[in-house]
Coordinates of C-alpha atoms in Angstrom, one line a residue:
Chain A
M1 CA 29.4 -25.9 -13.8
I2 CA 30.6 -24.2 -17.0
S3 CA 28.2 -25.7 -19.1
L4 CA 25.4 -24.7 -16.8
I5 CA 26.3 -21.1 -17.1
L6 CA 26.5 -21.1 -20.7
R7 CA 22.8 -22.6 -20.3
R8 CA 21.4 -19.8 -18.2
L9 CA 23.3 -17.5 -20.5
A10 CA 21.8 -18.7 -23.5
T11 CA 18.2 -18.3 -22.1
A12 CA 19.1 -14.8 -20.4
I13 CA 20.2 -13.3 -23.8
P14 CA 17.2 -14.0 -25.6
V15 CA 15.0 -12.6 -22.6
L16 CA 17.1 -9.6 -22.4
L17 CA 16.6 -8.6 -26.4
A18 CA 13.0 -9.5 -26.2
V19 CA 12.6 -7.1 -23.3
I20 CA 14.8 -4.0 -25.2
T21 CA 12.7 -4.8 -28.2
L22 CA 9.1 -4.8 -26.3
T23 CA 10.2 -1.7 -24.3
F24 CA 11.9 0.2 -27.3
F25 CA 8.3 -0.5 -29.1
M26 CA 6.0 0.2 -26.9
V27 CA 7.8 3.5 -25.8
H28 CA 7.8 4.5 -29.6
S29 CA 4.0 3.4 -30.0
A30 CA 2.9 5.8 -27.3
P31 CA 0.4 8.4 -28.4
G32 CA 1.4 11.9 -29.0
G33 CA 5.1 13.0 -29.8
P34 CA 6.9 13.9 -27.1
F35 CA 7.3 17.6 -27.6
D36 CA 3.8 18.5 -28.4
E37 CA 2.7 19.9 -25.1
E38 CA 2.3 23.4 -22.9
K39 CA 3.2 25.7 -26.1
A40 CA 3.6 24.5 -29.4
V41 CA 7.5 24.6 -30.2
S42 CA 8.5 26.2 -34.1
P43 CA 9.2 24.2 -36.7
E44 CA 12.7 24.5 -37.1
V45 CA 13.1 24.2 -33.2
L46 CA 10.8 20.7 -33.9
I47 CA 13.5 20.0 -36.7
K48 CA 16.3 20.1 -34.3
L49 CA 14.7 18.6 -31.2
N50 CA 14.0 15.6 -33.4
E51 CA 17.6 15.2 -34.8
R52 CA 18.9 15.6 -31.5
Y53 CA 16.9 12.7 -30.3
N54 CA 17.3 10.7 -33.5
L55 CA 13.6 10.8 -34.4
N56 CA 14.0 11.5 -38.0
E57 CA 15.3 8.0 -39.1
P58 CA 12.9 5.5 -39.6
L59 CA 11.6 3.3 -36.8
M60 CA 13.7 0.5 -37.5
V61 CA 17.1 2.5 -38.0
Q62 CA 15.9 4.4 -34.6
Y63 CA 16.1 0.8 -33.3
F64 CA 19.2 -0.6 -34.4
D65 CA 20.8 2.5 -33.4
Y66 CA 19.4 2.6 -30.0
L67 CA 20.4 -1.0 -29.7
G68 CA 24.3 -0.6 -30.6
N69 CA 24.2 2.4 -28.1
V70 CA 22.9 0.7 -25.2
L71 CA 25.4 -2.1 -25.7
Q72 CA 27.9 0.5 -25.1
G73 CA 26.1 1.8 -22.1
D74 CA 24.6 4.9 -23.8
F75 CA 20.9 5.5 -23.2
G76 CA 20.6 8.9 -24.7
P77 CA 19.5 12.3 -23.5
S78 CA 16.5 12.8 -21.1
F79 CA 13.7 14.3 -22.8
R80 CA 13.0 16.3 -19.7
Y81 CA 16.9 17.4 -18.4
P82 CA 18.3 17.9 -22.3
S83 CA 21.6 18.8 -20.3
R84 CA 21.7 15.5 -18.8
S85 CA 22.2 11.9 -20.5
V86 CA 20.2 8.8 -18.5
T87 CA 23.0 7.2 -18.3
E88 CA 24.3 10.3 -15.8
L89 CA 21.1 10.1 -14.0
I90 CA 21.5 6.2 -13.6
S91 CA 24.8 6.5 -12.4
I92 CA 23.3 9.2 -9.8
G93 CA 20.5 7.4 -8.6
L94 CA 22.0 3.7 -8.5
P95 CA 24.5 3.9 -5.8
I96 CA 21.6 5.2 -3.4
T97 CA 19.3 2.4 -4.3
F98 CA 22.0 0.2 -3.9
E99 CA 22.8 1.2 -0.6
L100 CA 19.3 1.3 0.4
A101 CA 19.3 -2.5 -0.7
L102 CA 22.0 -3.5 0.8
Y103 CA 20.8 -2.1 4.3
A104 CA 17.7 -3.9 3.9
I105 CA 19.2 -7.2 2.9
L106 CA 21.6 -7.0 6.1
F107 CA 18.6 -6.1 8.2
A108 CA 16.4 -8.8 6.8
L109 CA 19.3 -11.4 7.0
M110 CA 20.1 -10.4 11.0
L111 CA 16.6 -10.1 11.8
G112 CA 15.3 -13.2 9.9
I113 CA 17.8 -15.5 10.8
I114 CA 18.0 -14.7 14.7
A115 CA 14.1 -15.4 14.5
G116 CA 14.4 -18.3 12.7
V117 CA 16.9 -20.1 14.7
V118 CA 15.0 -19.2 18.1
S119 CA 11.4 -20.6 16.5
S120 CA 13.5 -23.6 15.2
L121 CA 14.9 -24.8 18.6
R122 CA 11.5 -24.9 20.3
P123 CA 9.1 -25.8 17.8
N124 CA 5.1 -25.4 18.7
T125 CA 5.8 -23.5 21.6
A126 CA 5.4 -19.7 22.4
Y127 CA 9.1 -19.2 21.0
D128 CA 8.0 -20.6 17.6
Y129 CA 4.7 -19.0 17.4
I130 CA 5.2 -15.8 18.2
P131 CA 8.1 -15.0 15.7
M132 CA 6.2 -16.9 13.0
T133 CA 2.9 -14.8 13.6
V134 CA 5.1 -11.8 13.5
A135 CA 6.7 -12.9 10.4
M136 CA 3.1 -13.7 8.9
A137 CA 2.4 -9.9 9.5
G138 CA 5.4 -9.0 8.1
I139 CA 4.7 -11.0 4.9
C140 CA 0.9 -9.7 4.5
I141 CA 1.5 -6.0 5.2
P142 CA 2.8 -4.2 2.3
S143 CA 5.4 -1.7 2.0
I144 CA 2.7 1.2 0.9
I145 CA 1.1 0.6 4.1
L146 CA 4.4 -0.1 6.5
G147 CA 6.1 2.9 5.4
P148 CA 3.2 5.5 5.9
S149 CA 2.4 4.1 9.3
L150 CA 6.1 4.1 10.6
T151 CA 6.5 7.5 9.5
L152 CA 3.5 8.4 11.5
I153 CA 4.2 6.7 14.5
F154 CA 7.9 7.1 14.7
G155 CA 8.2 10.3 12.9
I156 CA 5.4 12.2 13.2
W157 CA 3.6 11.2 16.5
L158 CA 6.7 10.2 18.7
N159 CA 8.9 12.4 16.9
W160 CA 11.9 10.1 17.2
L161 CA 13.0 9.6 13.4
P162 CA 13.5 12.1 10.5
V163 CA 10.8 11.1 7.5
T164 CA 12.3 12.2 4.5
G165 CA 16.0 12.6 3.2
W166 CA 18.9 9.9 2.7
G167 CA 22.1 10.7 4.4
D168 CA 20.8 14.4 5.5
I169 CA 20.2 14.0 8.9
P170 CA 21.4 11.4 11.0
G171 CA 18.8 8.5 11.4
D172 CA 17.2 9.3 8.3
K173 CA 18.1 6.1 6.8
I174 CA 16.5 3.9 9.3
L175 CA 12.7 4.2 8.7
P176 CA 13.1 3.1 4.9
T177 CA 15.7 0.4 5.5
I178 CA 12.7 -1.1 7.8
T179 CA 10.1 -0.3 5.1
L180 CA 12.0 -1.9 2.6
G181 CA 13.6 -4.9 4.7
T182 CA 10.6 -5.8 6.7
A183 CA 8.9 -8.5 4.3
Y184 CA 12.3 -9.9 3.6
A185 CA 13.5 -10.4 7.2
A186 CA 10.0 -12.4 7.3
Y187 CA 10.6 -14.5 4.4
C188 CA 14.1 -15.4 5.7
A189 CA 12.9 -16.3 9.3
R190 CA 10.4 -18.6 7.5
L191 CA 13.1 -20.0 5.3
T192 CA 15.6 -20.5 8.3
R193 CA 13.1 -22.1 10.3
G194 CA 12.2 -24.5 8.0
G195 CA 16.1 -25.3 6.9
M196 CA 16.9 -25.6 10.7
L197 CA 14.3 -28.0 11.6
E198 CA 15.3 -30.1 8.8
I199 CA 19.1 -30.1 9.6
L200 CA 18.5 -30.5 13.4
N201 CA 16.7 -33.6 13.1
Q202 CA 19.9 -35.3 11.2
D203 CA 22.4 -37.6 12.6
F204 CA 25.4 -35.7 12.5
I205 CA 23.8 -33.0 15.0
R206 CA 22.9 -35.9 17.5
T207 CA 26.5 -37.0 17.1
A208 CA 27.8 -33.5 17.8
R209 CA 25.4 -33.4 21.0
A210 CA 26.7 -36.6 21.9
K211 CA 30.4 -35.6 21.7
G212 CA 29.3 -32.9 24.4
L213 CA 29.5 -29.8 22.3
S214 CA 28.3 -26.8 23.7
E215 CA 24.6 -26.4 22.3
F216 CA 25.6 -22.7 21.0
R217 CA 28.4 -24.3 18.9
V218 CA 26.0 -27.2 17.7
V219 CA 23.7 -24.6 16.5
V220 CA 25.9 -22.2 15.0
V221 CA 28.6 -23.7 13.6
H222 CA 27.0 -27.2 12.6
A223 CA 23.4 -26.7 11.9
L224 CA 23.3 -22.8 10.8
R225 CA 25.8 -24.3 7.9
G226 CA 23.1 -26.4 6.3
G227 CA 20.3 -24.8 7.5
L228 CA 20.7 -21.7 5.6
T229 CA 20.7 -23.1 2.2
P230 CA 17.3 -21.9 1.4
V231 CA 17.9 -18.5 2.5
I232 CA 21.0 -18.3 0.3
A233 CA 18.9 -19.5 -2.7
F234 CA 16.6 -17.0 -1.8
L235 CA 18.9 -13.6 -2.1
G236 CA 18.8 -13.8 -5.8
P237 CA 14.8 -13.2 -6.3
A238 CA 14.9 -10.8 -3.1
M239 CA 17.4 -8.4 -4.5
A240 CA 15.4 -8.1 -7.5
G241 CA 12.3 -7.8 -5.3
L242 CA 14.1 -5.2 -3.8
L243 CA 14.7 -3.2 -6.5
A244 CA 11.1 -3.0 -7.4
G245 CA 10.3 -2.2 -4.2
S246 CA 12.5 0.8 -3.9
F247 CA 10.2 2.8 -6.5
V248 CA 7.5 2.8 -3.4
V249 CA 10.2 3.4 -0.6
E250 CA 12.3 5.9 -2.5
T251 CA 9.0 7.7 -3.3
I252 CA 7.5 7.6 0.0
F253 CA 10.7 8.7 2.1
G254 CA 12.0 11.3 -1.0
I255 CA 15.2 9.5 -1.4
P256 CA 16.9 10.7 -4.7
G257 CA 17.3 6.8 -6.2
L258 CA 17.0 5.2 -9.0
G259 CA 13.3 4.0 -7.9
R260 CA 12.4 7.7 -7.2
F261 CA 13.9 8.8 -10.9
Y262 CA 12.1 5.7 -13.0
V263 CA 8.3 7.2 -11.3
E264 CA 9.2 10.8 -11.6
A265 CA 10.0 9.7 -15.5
A266 CA 6.7 7.9 -15.7
F267 CA 4.9 10.7 -14.3
N268 CA 6.9 13.3 -16.5
R269 CA 6.3 10.9 -19.7
D270 CA 10.3 11.3 -20.1
Y271 CA 10.2 8.7 -22.6
T272 CA 14.0 8.3 -23.0
M273 CA 14.4 8.1 -19.1
I274 CA 11.9 5.5 -19.0
L275 CA 13.0 3.4 -21.7
G276 CA 16.8 3.4 -20.3
T277 CA 15.5 3.3 -16.6
S278 CA 13.3 -0.2 -17.7
I279 CA 16.0 -1.8 -20.0
F280 CA 18.3 -0.8 -16.7
F281 CA 16.3 -2.5 -14.2
S282 CA 15.3 -5.4 -16.3
C283 CA 19.4 -5.9 -17.1
L284 CA 20.1 -6.2 -12.8
I285 CA 16.8 -8.3 -12.3
I286 CA 18.0 -11.0 -14.7
A287 CA 21.3 -10.5 -13.7
F288 CA 20.3 -11.5 -9.9
N289 CA 18.0 -13.8 -11.2
L290 CA 20.9 -15.8 -13.0
L291 CA 23.3 -15.3 -10.2
S292 CA 21.0 -17.0 -7.6
D293 CA 20.4 -19.9 -10.1
L294 CA 24.3 -20.4 -10.3
V295 CA 24.5 -20.1 -6.1
A296 CA 21.6 -22.6 -5.6
A297 CA 23.6 -25.0 -8.2
S298 CA 26.8 -24.6 -6.6
L299 CA 25.2 -25.5 -3.2
N300 CA 23.0 -28.4 -4.5
P301 CA 24.8 -30.6 -6.5
R302 CA 21.7 -32.3 -7.7
L303 CA 20.5 -29.1 -9.7
R304 CA 23.4 -28.8 -11.8
D305 CA 22.5 -31.7 -14.1
Q306 CA 19.1 -30.6 -14.8
Chain B
M1 CA -18.7 -42.8 -6.4
N2 CA -20.7 -40.0 -5.0
T3 CA -21.1 -40.5 -1.3
S4 CA -17.7 -40.9 -1.1
S5 CA -16.2 -37.8 -3.2
S6 CA -19.3 -35.7 -1.1
S7 CA -17.9 -37.1 2.1
L8 CA -14.3 -35.9 1.4
T9 CA -15.8 -32.5 0.4
K10 CA -17.4 -32.5 3.7
K11 CA -14.5 -33.4 5.3
A12 CA -12.5 -30.4 3.8
F13 CA -14.9 -28.0 4.7
E14 CA -14.9 -29.5 8.3
R15 CA -11.2 -29.1 8.6
L16 CA -11.3 -25.5 6.9
F17 CA -13.8 -24.1 9.5
S18 CA -12.2 -25.8 12.2
N19 CA -9.3 -23.6 11.6
K20 CA -10.2 -20.4 13.5
L21 CA -8.1 -17.8 11.6
S22 CA -9.4 -19.4 7.8
L23 CA -13.0 -19.1 9.4
F24 CA -12.5 -15.4 10.7
G25 CA -10.7 -14.9 7.2
G26 CA -13.6 -16.3 5.2
I27 CA -16.4 -14.4 7.2
Y28 CA -14.4 -11.2 6.6
I29 CA -14.1 -11.8 2.6
L30 CA -17.8 -12.7 2.7
L31 CA -18.7 -9.6 4.2
L32 CA -16.6 -7.4 2.3
I33 CA -17.7 -9.1 -1.1
T34 CA -21.4 -8.5 -0.1
L35 CA -20.7 -4.7 1.0
A36 CA -18.9 -4.3 -2.5
I37 CA -21.7 -5.9 -4.3
I38 CA -24.5 -3.3 -2.7
T39 CA -22.2 -0.5 -2.4
P40 CA -24.5 1.8 -4.5
L41 CA -27.5 1.1 -2.4
I42 CA -25.6 1.5 0.7
A43 CA -23.0 4.1 0.4
P44 CA -24.2 7.6 2.6
Y45 CA -22.8 9.5 -0.5
D46 CA -22.1 9.7 -4.5
Y47 CA -18.6 8.8 -4.8
A48 CA -17.8 12.2 -6.8
Y49 CA -19.6 14.3 -4.2
Q50 CA -17.6 16.7 -2.7
D51 CA -18.4 19.4 0.3
L52 CA -15.6 21.8 -0.2
S53 CA -16.6 24.2 2.5
L54 CA -16.6 21.2 5.1
G55 CA -12.6 20.1 4.2
P56 CA -11.1 17.5 6.3
V57 CA -12.9 16.3 9.7
G58 CA -12.6 13.8 11.5
P59 CA -15.0 10.8 12.0
T60 CA -18.4 12.1 13.2
T61 CA -22.0 10.8 12.9
D62 CA -22.7 12.4 9.6
H63 CA -19.5 10.8 8.3
L64 CA -18.6 7.5 10.1
L65 CA -14.8 7.5 9.1
G66 CA -14.4 11.1 8.5
T67 CA -13.9 13.1 5.1
D68 CA -10.7 13.7 3.0
T69 CA -9.0 17.0 2.2
L70 CA -12.1 17.8 -0.9
G71 CA -14.7 16.9 1.7
R72 CA -15.0 13.4 0.4
D73 CA -16.7 11.0 2.7
L74 CA -14.1 8.4 3.3
L75 CA -16.5 5.4 4.0
T76 CA -18.0 5.9 0.6
R77 CA -14.6 6.2 -0.9
M78 CA -13.8 3.3 0.6
L79 CA -16.6 1.2 -0.2
Y80 CA -16.3 2.0 -3.9
G81 CA -12.9 1.4 -3.6
S82 CA -13.2 -2.0 -2.3
R83 CA -15.3 -2.9 -5.5
I84 CA -12.1 -1.9 -7.8
S85 CA -9.9 -3.4 -5.6
L86 CA -12.1 -6.6 -5.0
M87 CA -12.6 -6.9 -8.8
V88 CA -9.2 -6.3 -10.2
G89 CA -8.3 -8.8 -7.4
F90 CA -10.8 -11.8 -8.6
L91 CA -11.0 -10.9 -12.6
A92 CA -7.2 -11.0 -12.9
T93 CA -7.1 -14.3 -11.1
M94 CA -9.9 -15.7 -13.6
V95 CA -7.8 -14.4 -16.6
A96 CA -4.7 -16.2 -15.0
L97 CA -6.7 -19.3 -13.9
V98 CA -8.1 -19.8 -17.0
I99 CA -4.9 -19.4 -19.0
G100 CA -2.7 -21.4 -16.7
V101 CA -4.9 -24.3 -16.4
L102 CA -5.6 -24.6 -20.0
W103 CA -1.8 -24.2 -20.9
G104 CA -0.5 -26.7 -18.1
A105 CA -3.2 -28.9 -19.0
I106 CA -2.6 -29.2 -22.4
A107 CA 1.3 -29.5 -21.7
G108 CA 1.0 -32.2 -19.3
F109 CA -1.6 -34.1 -21.0
L110 CA -0.1 -34.1 -24.3
G111 CA 3.7 -34.7 -23.3
G112 CA 6.7 -35.1 -25.5
R113 CA 7.7 -32.0 -27.7
V114 CA 4.7 -30.0 -27.6
D115 CA 5.3 -30.2 -23.7
A116 CA 9.0 -29.3 -23.9
I117 CA 8.3 -26.2 -25.9
M118 CA 5.2 -25.2 -24.2
M119 CA 7.2 -25.0 -21.1
R120 CA 10.3 -23.4 -22.4
I121 CA 7.9 -20.4 -23.3
V122 CA 7.1 -20.2 -19.8
D123 CA 11.0 -20.2 -18.4
I124 CA 11.6 -17.7 -20.6
L125 CA 8.5 -15.8 -19.7
Y126 CA 9.3 -16.2 -16.0
G127 CA 12.6 -14.5 -16.7
I128 CA 10.9 -11.1 -17.7
P129 CA 10.4 -8.3 -15.2
F130 CA 7.0 -7.8 -15.7
I131 CA 6.4 -5.2 -13.3
I132 CA 8.4 -2.7 -15.5
L133 CA 6.5 -3.9 -18.5
I134 CA 3.2 -3.1 -16.6
I135 CA 4.5 0.4 -15.3
L136 CA 5.5 1.1 -18.7
L137 CA 2.1 -0.2 -20.4
M138 CA 0.1 2.0 -18.0
V139 CA 2.4 5.0 -19.0
I140 CA 1.9 5.0 -22.3
F141 CA -1.6 3.4 -23.2
G142 CA -3.3 5.4 -20.1
R143 CA -4.8 4.2 -16.5
N144 CA -6.9 1.9 -18.3
L145 CA -8.9 -0.7 -15.9
V146 CA -9.5 -3.3 -18.4
L147 CA -5.9 -3.1 -19.6
L148 CA -5.0 -3.4 -16.1
F149 CA -6.7 -6.5 -15.8
M150 CA -5.3 -8.4 -18.9
A151 CA -1.8 -7.2 -18.1
I152 CA -1.7 -8.6 -14.6
G153 CA -3.9 -11.7 -15.7
A154 CA -1.3 -12.2 -18.3
V155 CA 1.3 -12.4 -16.0
E156 CA 0.1 -14.4 -12.9
W157 CA -0.4 -17.7 -15.2
L158 CA 2.8 -18.7 -15.1
T159 CA 3.0 -20.6 -11.8
M160 CA -0.4 -21.8 -12.3
S161 CA 0.4 -23.8 -15.5
R162 CA 3.5 -25.2 -14.0
I163 CA 1.4 -26.4 -11.0
V164 CA -1.2 -27.7 -13.4
R165 CA 0.9 -29.6 -15.4
S166 CA 3.0 -31.3 -13.0
Q167 CA -0.3 -32.2 -11.3
V168 CA -1.9 -33.7 -14.6
M169 CA 1.5 -35.5 -14.9
S170 CA 2.1 -37.1 -11.7
L171 CA -1.7 -38.1 -11.6
S172 CA -1.5 -39.8 -14.9
Q173 CA 1.1 -42.1 -13.9
Q174 CA -0.4 -43.2 -10.5
E175 CA -2.2 -46.9 -10.1
F176 CA -5.6 -45.8 -9.7
V177 CA -5.6 -43.9 -13.1
L178 CA -3.9 -46.9 -14.7
A179 CA -6.5 -49.3 -13.2
A180 CA -8.8 -47.5 -14.2
E181 CA -7.7 -47.4 -17.9
A182 CA -7.0 -51.2 -17.2
M183 CA -11.0 -51.4 -16.3
G184 CA -11.8 -49.7 -19.3
V185 CA -13.1 -46.7 -18.0
S186 CA -13.0 -43.8 -21.2
K187 CA -10.4 -41.0 -21.3
K188 CA -13.2 -38.5 -20.7
D189 CA -14.4 -40.3 -17.5
I190 CA -10.9 -40.5 -16.4
I191 CA -10.2 -36.6 -17.1
S192 CA -13.8 -35.9 -15.4
R193 CA -13.7 -38.5 -12.3
H194 CA -10.0 -38.9 -11.4
L195 CA -7.8 -36.0 -13.1
I196 CA -9.8 -33.0 -12.4
P197 CA -11.3 -33.4 -8.7
N198 CA -7.6 -34.6 -7.9
A199 CA -6.0 -31.6 -9.5
I200 CA -8.3 -29.1 -8.2
G201 CA -7.1 -28.9 -4.6
P202 CA -3.8 -27.2 -5.6
V203 CA -5.3 -25.1 -7.8
I204 CA -7.9 -23.4 -5.9
V205 CA -5.1 -23.2 -3.4
Y206 CA -3.0 -21.2 -5.5
A207 CA -5.7 -19.5 -7.0
T208 CA -6.6 -18.1 -3.4
L209 CA -3.3 -17.0 -3.0
T210 CA -3.0 -15.2 -6.1
V211 CA -5.9 -12.7 -5.4
P212 CA -3.7 -11.0 -2.7
Q213 CA -1.0 -10.9 -4.6
I214 CA -3.0 -9.2 -7.6
M215 CA -4.6 -7.0 -5.2
L216 CA -1.2 -5.9 -3.9
L217 CA 0.1 -5.2 -7.5
E218 CA -2.9 -3.1 -8.3
A219 CA -2.0 -1.0 -4.9
F220 CA 1.1 -0.8 -5.5
L221 CA 0.5 1.0 -9.1
S222 CA -2.4 3.1 -7.8
F223 CA -0.3 4.1 -4.9
L224 CA 2.8 5.3 -7.2
G225 CA -0.1 7.2 -9.2
L226 CA -0.2 4.9 -12.0
G227 CA -3.2 2.8 -11.8
V228 CA -6.8 4.3 -10.6
Q229 CA -7.4 7.9 -11.1
A230 CA -9.7 10.0 -8.8
P231 CA -12.5 10.4 -8.3
M232 CA -12.7 6.9 -8.8
S233 CA -11.1 4.8 -6.1
S234 CA -9.3 1.9 -5.0
W235 CA -7.5 1.1 -1.7
G236 CA -4.0 1.8 -3.2
L237 CA -5.0 5.2 -4.2
L238 CA -6.8 6.0 -0.8
I239 CA -3.4 4.7 1.1
R240 CA -1.5 7.1 -1.2
D241 CA -4.2 10.0 -0.4
G242 CA -3.7 8.7 3.4
A243 CA 0.0 9.0 3.1
V244 CA 0.2 12.3 1.7
S245 CA -2.0 14.3 4.3
M246 CA -1.4 11.8 7.5
E247 CA 0.5 14.6 9.4
E248 CA -2.9 16.2 9.9
Y249 CA -5.4 14.0 9.1
W250 CA -4.3 10.4 10.5
W251 CA -7.8 9.0 9.8
L252 CA -7.3 8.8 5.9
L253 CA -4.3 6.6 6.3
V254 CA -5.7 4.4 9.0
F255 CA -8.9 3.2 7.7
P256 CA -8.3 2.4 4.5
S257 CA -4.8 0.6 5.6
L258 CA -6.7 -1.4 8.0
A259 CA -9.4 -2.7 5.6
F260 CA -6.5 -3.2 3.2
S261 CA -4.2 -5.4 5.6
L262 CA -7.4 -7.2 6.8
T263 CA -8.1 -8.3 3.1
L264 CA -4.8 -9.5 2.6
F265 CA -4.2 -11.5 6.0
S266 CA -7.9 -12.9 5.1
L267 CA -7.1 -14.2 1.8
N268 CA -3.6 -15.8 3.0
F269 CA -5.6 -17.1 6.2
I270 CA -8.0 -18.9 3.9
G271 CA -5.3 -20.1 1.2
D272 CA -3.0 -21.4 4.0
G273 CA -6.3 -23.1 5.5
L274 CA -7.6 -24.8 2.1
R275 CA -4.0 -25.9 1.5
D276 CA -4.3 -28.1 4.8
A277 CA -7.9 -29.0 4.6
L278 CA -7.6 -30.3 0.9
D279 CA -4.6 -32.2 1.1
P280 CA -5.3 -35.1 3.0
R281 CA -1.6 -36.2 4.0
T282 CA -1.4 -33.3 6.1
G283 CA -2.4 -34.1 9.9
P284 CA -5.4 -32.1 11.7
N285 CA -3.2 -30.0 12.5

């Protein structure tokens, strides 16, 4: 297990370094300086600005300085909000994005597992077809359609739920959670169904039934433990996908999280903010993939020896 | 040889069209492609034409699907948008297909150390969060469609190369290939008669499922305002415009969303149908 962790780290670290290098040089090769816009700045101010953002050094020196700072968790000051550092902005947005992702994954697991179990118990009947058709729809309809549609129906036409904000009015967390979580609920349902169908045919389930255990105990205690393995392996990639999905969902619902900061930075050409958040998101995604690899390996001994 | 392979193909088509959802998907996509190709001939208005004095109106006989806040005809914009969305989807898939098939086939066929290095590169590239890099590309180098194709195509070939490699490797181990070799069939004929026809199924299936993924990616970027820019249109952009003004003008959200959802459904149905049709091991269901 330890050698597996080391081997996975050995691939993750070069990937991370490559991402940091690539994003750094991409951002620095952007046409136009960060300050040439609106009204021209005086030469003295420009010198001061370049000094503050460490742009006077040769590019390679800037790169190694930046790399050193990033390793210490310092992404430098933001171009657009000069009084704030990128690290500060990340620490404001991250808890909100994590909260949203957490609700979405809980919603996805609850709905997905229940739907998957129900459909696996009576395969090829209406109890199977109806949830699986809904799941197919959930996978096909993207959040950019689901979010505005839910807002239109429940927020504007029926006026049941608030349509923007996060934690301001009771109930304003419901629509973003559903928008972000639906596709994952659908995947969970399909994975649970697949896993359960495999387990329910096995001998130990027949034994449990033969011993006269209640159906509930057979399904929930005996079968579900094995049937959920594919869902657990899916959690890592799902977390990574949820973070990327937060760009859209936070933009739709006006949630002040990291995803919205990222999109805003992209619009404002806030180069230090884009650079910092790109690297930060990449680290998170790589970390979640690593984590899910390790969880999958600890659940399935055959993967360990690869 | 020919008769058996043509009857296999025929059987696959029969199976595909007996699946009603795939049939529906196929008809819808063919219709859409036809409309997209002849758009300049049938579009009721010019794509940049605005009628500011008209403003946004709901569906009428002049504007079948209504107009947007600048008085642009929604049907026209959707038709032109379908051209962009489909083009991005199919062209980027072609890019991914060419790179993926070549990479996977070379790795699988040569095997050994070359294979190990090539697949290691794929493993490492898999770890990179490309959505971030694509957004970065769009921000830095402007919203250039060619760049968008290349960037997306360059991302989506990874899985394709893995599929092709494993196909090539497992096929070249199988008895009928060994038998052909033992009978003295040339390498070229083995590749063209045995390996390619047998490996092509999963590649077609995966390519069909890649198209909606790429269209989704383009829509995602355009929705965030980082993809296609007005007065050009794509479905992602139209959905974004619709989401902004849906409170008063619902049709601006509903029609583009319906068209896009139906497209994604259809492509997924075709992909699933093809998977069942091309794999002789799965039963008639």
